[in-house]
Amino acid sequence: MPTSLPLLPGSLFNGRPAVLGVLGGGQLGRMFVHAAQTLGYETVVLDPDPASPAGLVSHRQIQADYGDPSALAELQACAQAITTEFENVPAHALATLAHQRPVAPAAEAVAIAQDRVLEKAHFVRSAKSSGVAPAPYAVITSEADLSQVPADLLPGILKTARLGYDGKGQARVSSREELAAAWRAAGSVVCVLEKLLPLAMECSVIVARGRDGQVACLPVQRNLHRNGILAVTEVYEGCLPESLTSRAQEATRQIANDLQYVGVLCVEFFMLQDGSLIVNEMAPRPHNSGHYSVDACDCSQFDLQVRTLAGLPLPAPRQHSAAIMLNLLGDLWFDGAGNARAVPWEQVLALPGAHLHLYGKLEARHGRKMGHLTMTGASAEEVRSCALQAAALLGIEAF
Ligand code: ATP
Ligand code: MG
């Protein structure tokens, strides 16, 4: 039977609580499951890994590949509504599920976010209304395109159109020769060459958009990346210029509206040294830079994901505490010589406002996201002081 919305908390199907399904079993799925369960929903996770972070805490896991037709049929049979936590889930899988069930975000929006060429074209369209454009870029699909690239895109960053994350699938190039070599090294796949811009800072915005077009917006996050991976997110009054935050929020709303988006969407921005704002990329799901909202806001990005999926109201979220999030990469589990070390959790947890989230991953590896620590405080000074103490204890470079 097709699901009718809203799918209210506490509603029963064949005598059981309504089930929300999620494609992907990583940490984002795990936190979605936590938020869904808080409202009394049951959950089902589709992920091939028998020890996936979300599968470990879900009522049920279907252990199969994201595109497996029989697994998708099973998911559709046992979940009343379905979302994704994994950006590279095959868009056709979402389209198939949407025949029978509410699915958010929609396959069309995910397909655009999965492909930098389509994504940038969408940003260019939205920039007509918002005035916030992407970095100058060129699409490279063939050897012939390499010689056509305008000279002012160099030095630049070559990014594969698909499957890039945490700086993977990217190469900095400063000449045509380097560009050609990098494109061939990337397997001669479709790429985007972006002009290398002088960044002053980076930020991101998370919005949730309902089926009725209503939009709820979280505060703008300031992000620090190290080695292409998000390291620190800071969110408190004064951490970003106000003129910038309102423009970034407006541009994000525009991007979501132009996609007729339903669900949680994160858009990343660069602020350049001359104060201008550039849109970088989007993620059709909750985002690492929004994890602070679990501990510092009265409605987190995962609560918003549940609400948009189930068709529930979207009141404006309120940040009640200044917050700094530190990503906990597997590197912290090793000392300088590469030997396993004990992380000083007792000292970290003794700091006021420390909220530790570990994702249940059994093996620490360099660069692997094992968890995050959100520090909350009454003021920017307080939270910065505690976050810097936590960073020092953990061996994370000061920021
Ligand atoms: P994510 O993990 O966020 O999906 P990604 O691998 O898709 O990352 P981007 O967000 O495109 O990659 O780039 C990673 C980082 O590289 C950015 O956060 C920024 O620090 C830097 N960067 C990317 N593009 C540019 C640019 N055009 N000019 C300067 N720096 C850039
Ligand atoms: Mg990025």
Coordinates of C-alpha atoms and ligand atoms in Angstrom, one line a residue:
M1 CA 0.0 0.0 0.0
P2 CA 1.4 3.4 -0.8
T3 CA 2.4 5.6 2.2
S4 CA 0.4 8.7 2.8
L5 CA 2.1 11.7 4.4
P6 CA 2.6 13.0 7.0
L7 CA 3.9 9.7 8.5
L8 CA 3.1 10.6 12.1
P9 CA 5.2 9.4 15.0
G10 CA 3.5 6.6 16.8
S11 CA 1.5 5.5 13.7
L12 CA 1.3 1.7 13.3
F13 CA 1.5 -0.6 10.3
N14 CA 0.3 -4.1 10.8
G15 CA 0.6 -3.5 14.5
R16 CA 4.3 -2.3 14.3
P17 CA 5.7 1.3 14.5
A18 CA 6.3 2.9 11.1
V19 CA 9.7 2.1 9.6
L20 CA 12.1 4.7 8.1
G21 CA 14.6 3.2 5.7
V22 CA 18.1 4.6 4.8
L23 CA 20.4 3.7 2.0
G24 CA 23.9 3.5 3.4
G25 CA 25.1 2.5 6.8
G26 CA 27.9 5.0 7.6
Q27 CA 28.0 7.5 10.5
L28 CA 25.5 9.8 8.8
G29 CA 23.1 6.9 8.7
R30 CA 23.8 6.0 12.3
M31 CA 22.9 9.5 13.4
F32 CA 19.7 9.5 11.2
V33 CA 18.7 6.2 12.9
H34 CA 19.2 7.8 16.4
A35 CA 17.0 10.8 15.4
A36 CA 14.3 8.5 13.9
Q37 CA 14.3 6.2 16.9
T38 CA 13.9 9.2 19.2
L39 CA 10.5 9.9 17.5
G40 CA 9.5 6.3 17.9
Y41 CA 10.1 5.1 14.4
E42 CA 11.7 1.8 13.6
T43 CA 14.6 1.8 11.1
V44 CA 16.0 -0.3 8.4
V45 CA 19.5 0.2 6.9
L46 CA 20.7 -1.0 3.5
D47 CA 24.4 -1.6 3.5
P48 CA 26.7 -4.4 2.4
D49 CA 28.9 -4.2 5.5
P50 CA 27.7 -6.4 8.3
A51 CA 29.3 -4.1 10.9
S52 CA 28.2 -0.8 9.4
P53 CA 27.9 2.1 12.0
A54 CA 24.2 2.5 11.2
G55 CA 23.4 -1.2 10.9
L56 CA 24.8 -1.7 14.4
V57 CA 22.1 0.6 15.9
S58 CA 19.2 0.0 13.6
H59 CA 16.2 -2.3 14.2
R60 CA 17.2 -4.0 11.0
Q61 CA 19.8 -4.1 8.4
I62 CA 19.5 -5.5 4.9
Q63 CA 23.0 -6.6 4.1
A64 CA 23.4 -6.0 0.3
D65 CA 24.6 -3.7 -2.3
Y66 CA 22.8 -0.3 -2.8
G67 CA 21.8 -1.3 -6.4
D68 CA 20.7 -4.9 -5.6
P69 CA 17.2 -5.2 -7.0
S70 CA 16.0 -7.8 -4.6
A71 CA 17.4 -5.8 -1.6
L72 CA 15.6 -2.7 -2.9
A73 CA 12.4 -4.6 -3.2
E74 CA 12.8 -5.8 0.4
L75 CA 13.6 -2.3 1.6
Q76 CA 10.5 -1.0 -0.1
A77 CA 8.4 -3.8 1.4
C78 CA 9.5 -3.1 5.0
A79 CA 10.0 0.7 5.1
Q80 CA 7.2 3.3 4.8
A81 CA 9.6 6.1 3.7
I82 CA 13.2 6.0 2.5
T83 CA 16.2 8.4 2.5
T84 CA 19.9 8.2 1.7
E85 CA 23.0 9.0 3.7
F86 CA 25.3 8.1 0.9
E87 CA 25.8 10.5 -1.9
N88 CA 26.9 7.9 -4.5
V89 CA 23.9 5.6 -4.1
P90 CA 22.8 4.8 -7.7
A91 CA 20.2 7.5 -8.6
H92 CA 18.1 4.8 -10.3
A93 CA 17.8 2.9 -7.0
L94 CA 16.1 6.0 -5.5
A95 CA 13.9 6.4 -8.6
T96 CA 12.8 2.7 -8.4
L97 CA 11.9 3.1 -4.7
A98 CA 10.0 6.3 -5.4
H99 CA 7.4 4.4 -7.4
Q100 CA 6.0 3.0 -4.2
R101 CA 7.3 5.1 -1.3
P102 CA 8.1 8.7 -0.4
V103 CA 11.8 9.1 -1.1
A104 CA 13.8 12.2 0.0
P105 CA 15.9 13.5 -1.6
A106 CA 14.6 12.7 -5.1
A107 CA 16.8 10.8 -7.6
E108 CA 17.0 13.8 -9.9
A109 CA 18.5 16.0 -7.2
V110 CA 21.0 13.3 -6.1
A111 CA 22.0 12.7 -9.7
I112 CA 22.9 16.4 -10.1
A113 CA 24.9 16.5 -6.8
Q114 CA 26.8 13.3 -7.9
D115 CA 28.2 14.9 -11.0
R116 CA 30.3 18.1 -10.7
V117 CA 29.4 19.0 -14.3
L118 CA 25.7 19.0 -13.6
E119 CA 26.2 20.5 -10.2
K120 CA 28.2 23.5 -11.5
A121 CA 25.6 24.1 -14.3
H122 CA 22.9 24.1 -11.6
F123 CA 25.0 26.7 -9.5
V124 CA 25.4 28.9 -12.6
R125 CA 21.6 28.8 -13.1
S126 CA 20.9 29.7 -9.4
A127 CA 23.6 32.4 -9.5
K128 CA 21.3 34.4 -11.8
S129 CA 19.0 35.0 -8.8
S130 CA 21.4 34.7 -5.9
G131 CA 24.5 36.4 -7.4
V132 CA 26.7 33.7 -5.9
A133 CA 28.5 31.8 -8.7
P134 CA 30.9 28.9 -8.7
A135 CA 34.7 29.2 -9.4
P136 CA 35.5 29.8 -13.0
Y137 CA 35.8 26.3 -14.6
A138 CA 36.0 24.3 -17.8
V139 CA 34.6 20.8 -18.4
I140 CA 37.2 18.3 -19.8
T141 CA 35.9 15.3 -21.6
S142 CA 38.6 14.7 -24.2
E143 CA 42.2 15.3 -25.2
A144 CA 41.0 18.1 -27.5
D145 CA 39.4 19.9 -24.5
L146 CA 42.8 20.1 -22.8
S147 CA 44.2 22.6 -25.4
Q148 CA 41.0 24.6 -25.4
V149 CA 41.2 25.4 -21.6
P150 CA 41.4 29.2 -21.1
A151 CA 44.8 30.1 -19.8
D152 CA 43.4 32.1 -16.8
L153 CA 42.1 28.8 -15.3
L154 CA 45.7 27.9 -14.4
P155 CA 46.9 27.4 -11.8
G156 CA 43.8 25.3 -11.1
I157 CA 42.5 22.1 -9.5
L158 CA 41.4 19.2 -11.7
K159 CA 38.5 17.4 -10.1
T160 CA 36.9 14.2 -11.4
A161 CA 33.2 14.8 -12.2
R162 CA 32.1 11.8 -10.2
L163 CA 33.1 9.9 -7.0
G164 CA 35.3 12.5 -5.4
Y165 CA 35.3 13.1 -1.6
D166 CA 37.7 14.3 1.1
G167 CA 40.0 15.7 -1.6
K168 CA 40.3 12.4 -3.4
G169 CA 40.1 12.6 -7.2
Q170 CA 41.7 16.0 -7.2
A171 CA 45.0 17.3 -8.5
R172 CA 46.5 20.8 -8.4
V173 CA 48.0 21.8 -11.8
S174 CA 49.9 24.9 -12.8
S175 CA 50.6 24.3 -16.5
R176 CA 49.0 22.7 -19.6
E177 CA 51.5 19.8 -19.4
E178 CA 50.6 19.2 -15.7
L179 CA 46.9 19.4 -16.6
A180 CA 47.3 16.8 -19.4
A181 CA 49.3 14.5 -17.2
A182 CA 46.8 14.8 -14.3
W183 CA 43.8 14.2 -16.6
R184 CA 45.5 11.0 -18.0
A185 CA 46.5 9.9 -14.5
A186 CA 42.8 10.3 -13.5
G187 CA 42.0 7.7 -16.2
S188 CA 40.9 10.3 -18.8
V189 CA 37.4 10.4 -17.2
V190 CA 35.2 13.4 -17.4
C191 CA 36.7 16.1 -15.2
V192 CA 36.2 19.8 -14.2
L193 CA 39.2 22.1 -14.1
E194 CA 38.6 24.9 -11.6
K195 CA 40.6 28.0 -11.2
L196 CA 42.6 27.9 -7.9
L197 CA 41.2 30.7 -5.8
P198 CA 42.8 32.7 -3.0
L199 CA 40.6 31.5 -0.1
A200 CA 40.2 33.6 3.1
M201 CA 37.9 31.1 4.7
E202 CA 35.4 28.3 4.0
C203 CA 31.9 27.9 5.3
S204 CA 28.8 25.7 4.7
V205 CA 25.1 26.0 5.1
I206 CA 22.6 23.3 5.8
V207 CA 18.9 23.7 4.8
A208 CA 16.0 21.4 5.1
R209 CA 13.2 21.8 2.5
G210 CA 9.8 20.2 2.9
R211 CA 7.5 18.9 0.2
D212 CA 5.4 22.2 0.6
G213 CA 8.5 24.3 -0.2
Q214 CA 9.0 25.4 3.4
V215 CA 12.7 25.9 4.2
A216 CA 14.5 25.6 7.6
C217 CA 18.0 26.9 7.8
L218 CA 20.8 26.1 10.3
P219 CA 23.3 28.8 11.2
V220 CA 26.3 29.1 8.8
Q221 CA 29.3 26.9 9.8
R222 CA 32.9 28.0 9.4
N223 CA 35.1 25.1 8.3
L224 CA 38.7 24.3 8.4
H225 CA 40.0 21.6 6.1
R226 CA 43.4 19.8 6.5
N227 CA 44.7 17.5 3.8
G228 CA 41.4 17.9 1.9
I229 CA 39.4 16.5 4.9
L230 CA 37.2 18.6 7.2
A231 CA 39.1 19.1 10.5
V232 CA 37.3 21.7 12.5
T233 CA 33.9 23.4 12.3
E234 CA 33.2 26.5 14.4
V235 CA 29.7 28.0 14.8
Y236 CA 29.2 31.0 17.1
E237 CA 28.4 34.6 16.8
G238 CA 31.2 36.5 15.3
C239 CA 33.1 33.6 13.7
L240 CA 32.0 34.8 10.2
P241 CA 31.2 38.2 8.8
E242 CA 27.4 38.8 9.0
S243 CA 27.2 40.1 5.5
L244 CA 28.6 36.8 4.3
T245 CA 26.3 34.5 6.4
S246 CA 23.1 36.1 5.1
R247 CA 24.3 35.8 1.5
A248 CA 25.4 32.2 1.9
Q249 CA 22.0 31.3 3.5
E250 CA 20.1 33.1 0.7
A251 CA 22.2 31.4 -2.0
T252 CA 21.6 28.0 -0.4
R253 CA 17.8 28.6 -0.3
Q254 CA 17.9 29.5 -3.9
I255 CA 19.9 26.4 -4.9
A256 CA 17.4 24.2 -2.9
N257 CA 14.3 25.9 -4.4
D258 CA 15.7 25.7 -7.9
L259 CA 16.1 22.0 -7.5
Q260 CA 12.6 21.6 -5.9
Y261 CA 14.6 19.8 -3.3
V262 CA 13.0 17.8 -0.5
G263 CA 15.3 16.8 2.4
V264 CA 18.5 18.0 4.0
L265 CA 21.0 19.8 1.7
C266 CA 24.4 21.1 2.5
V267 CA 26.1 23.7 0.3
E268 CA 29.8 24.5 0.7
F269 CA 31.2 28.0 0.0
F270 CA 34.5 29.8 -0.2
M271 CA 35.0 33.3 1.0
L272 CA 37.9 34.9 -1.0
Q273 CA 40.4 37.3 0.2
D274 CA 38.6 40.2 -1.5
G275 CA 35.4 39.3 0.5
S276 CA 33.5 37.8 -2.4
L277 CA 31.5 34.6 -2.0
I278 CA 31.9 31.5 -4.3
V279 CA 29.7 28.4 -4.2
N280 CA 31.9 25.2 -4.2
E281 CA 29.7 22.0 -4.0
M282 CA 26.7 20.5 -2.4
A283 CA 25.8 17.3 -0.6
P284 CA 22.3 15.9 -0.9
R285 CA 22.2 14.8 2.8
P286 CA 23.3 15.8 6.2
H287 CA 27.0 16.8 6.3
N288 CA 30.0 16.4 8.5
S289 CA 30.1 20.2 9.1
G290 CA 26.5 20.0 10.5
H291 CA 27.3 17.5 13.3
Y292 CA 27.5 20.3 15.9
S293 CA 23.8 20.8 15.5
V294 CA 23.1 17.6 17.4
D295 CA 24.5 19.1 20.6
A296 CA 24.2 22.9 20.0
C297 CA 20.8 23.3 18.3
D298 CA 17.2 22.5 19.4
C299 CA 16.7 20.6 16.1
S300 CA 19.7 18.8 14.5
Q301 CA 20.4 18.2 10.9
F302 CA 19.3 14.6 11.5
D303 CA 16.0 15.6 13.1
L304 CA 15.4 17.8 10.1
Q305 CA 16.2 14.8 7.8
V306 CA 13.5 12.7 9.7
R307 CA 11.0 15.6 9.5
T308 CA 11.4 16.2 5.8
L309 CA 11.2 12.5 5.1
A310 CA 8.1 12.0 7.2
G311 CA 6.4 15.2 6.1
L312 CA 6.5 16.7 9.6
P313 CA 6.6 20.5 10.4
L314 CA 9.9 22.3 10.0
P315 CA 10.1 25.1 12.7
A316 CA 13.2 27.3 12.5
P317 CA 16.1 25.6 14.4
R318 CA 17.7 27.6 17.2
Q319 CA 21.3 27.3 18.2
H320 CA 21.4 27.4 22.0
S321 CA 25.2 27.1 22.5
A322 CA 28.4 28.2 20.9
A323 CA 30.0 25.2 19.3
I324 CA 33.2 23.8 17.9
M325 CA 33.4 20.4 16.3
L326 CA 36.7 18.5 16.0
N327 CA 36.8 15.6 13.6
L328 CA 38.4 12.5 15.2
L329 CA 40.4 10.8 12.4
G330 CA 42.0 7.4 12.9
D331 CA 45.3 9.1 13.1
L332 CA 44.6 9.9 16.7
W333 CA 44.8 6.3 17.6
F334 CA 48.5 6.1 16.7
D335 CA 51.6 7.8 18.1
G336 CA 54.3 9.5 16.1
A337 CA 56.1 6.2 15.5
G338 CA 52.9 4.6 14.1
N339 CA 52.2 2.5 17.2
A340 CA 48.7 2.2 18.6
R341 CA 48.1 4.6 21.5
A342 CA 45.3 5.1 24.1
V343 CA 43.3 8.2 23.4
P344 CA 43.0 10.3 26.6
W345 CA 39.1 10.2 26.7
E346 CA 38.9 10.7 30.5
Q347 CA 40.8 14.0 30.3
V348 CA 38.8 15.1 27.3
L349 CA 35.5 14.2 28.9
A350 CA 36.5 16.1 32.0
L351 CA 36.3 19.4 30.0
P352 CA 32.9 21.2 30.4
G353 CA 30.7 21.0 27.3
A354 CA 32.4 18.0 25.8
H355 CA 30.1 15.7 23.6
L356 CA 31.9 12.7 22.3
H357 CA 30.5 10.8 19.4
L358 CA 32.2 7.6 18.3
Y359 CA 30.8 5.7 15.3
G360 CA 31.4 2.2 16.4
K361 CA 34.1 1.5 13.8
L362 CA 36.4 -1.3 15.1
E363 CA 39.5 -0.5 13.1
A364 CA 41.3 2.9 13.3
R365 CA 43.0 3.8 10.0
H366 CA 44.8 7.0 9.0
G367 CA 42.3 9.5 7.6
R368 CA 39.3 7.4 8.6
K369 CA 36.5 9.3 10.3
M370 CA 36.2 7.4 13.7
G371 CA 34.0 10.0 15.4
H372 CA 33.8 13.7 16.3
L373 CA 33.9 15.8 19.4
T374 CA 31.6 18.7 19.8
M375 CA 32.4 21.3 22.4
T376 CA 29.6 23.5 23.5
G377 CA 29.8 26.7 25.7
A378 CA 28.0 29.8 26.7
S379 CA 30.2 32.1 24.7
A380 CA 32.8 32.1 21.9
E381 CA 35.6 32.6 24.3
E382 CA 34.5 29.8 26.5
V383 CA 34.0 27.3 23.8
R384 CA 37.3 28.2 22.0
S385 CA 39.2 27.8 25.2
C386 CA 37.8 24.3 25.9
A387 CA 38.1 23.2 22.3
L388 CA 41.8 24.2 22.2
Q389 CA 42.4 22.2 25.4
A390 CA 40.6 19.2 23.9
A391 CA 42.6 19.6 20.7
A392 CA 45.9 19.7 22.7
L393 CA 45.0 16.6 24.6
L394 CA 44.0 14.8 21.4
G395 CA 47.1 15.9 19.5
I396 CA 45.1 17.9 17.0
E397 CA 46.9 21.0 15.7
A398 CA 45.6 24.2 17.1
F399 CA 43.3 26.4 14.9
Ligands
ATP1 P1 34.3 16.9 0.2 O1 34.9 15.9 1.2 O2 33.8 18.1 0.8 O3 33.2 16.2 -0.6 P2 35.8 17.1 -2.2 O4 36.9 16.1 -2.3 O5 34.6 16.8 -2.9 O6 35.5 17.3 -0.7 P3 36.1 19.9 -2.7 O7 35.2 20.4 -1.6 O8 35.8 20.3 -4.1 O9 36.4 18.4 -2.7 O10 37.6 20.5 -2.3 C1 38.2 20.1 -1.1 C2 38.9 21.3 -0.6 O11 40.0 21.8 -1.5 C3 38.1 22.6 -0.4 O12 37.4 22.5 0.9 C4 39.1 23.7 -0.4 O13 39.8 23.8 0.8 C5 40.0 23.2 -1.5 N1 39.6 23.7 -2.8 C6 38.7 23.1 -3.7 N2 38.5 23.8 -4.8 C7 39.3 24.9 -4.7 C8 39.5 26.1 -5.5 N3 38.9 26.2 -6.7 N4 40.4 27.0 -5.1 C9 41.0 26.9 -3.9 N5 40.9 25.8 -3.1 C10 40.0 24.9 -3.4
MG2 MG 34.0 19.8 -0.2

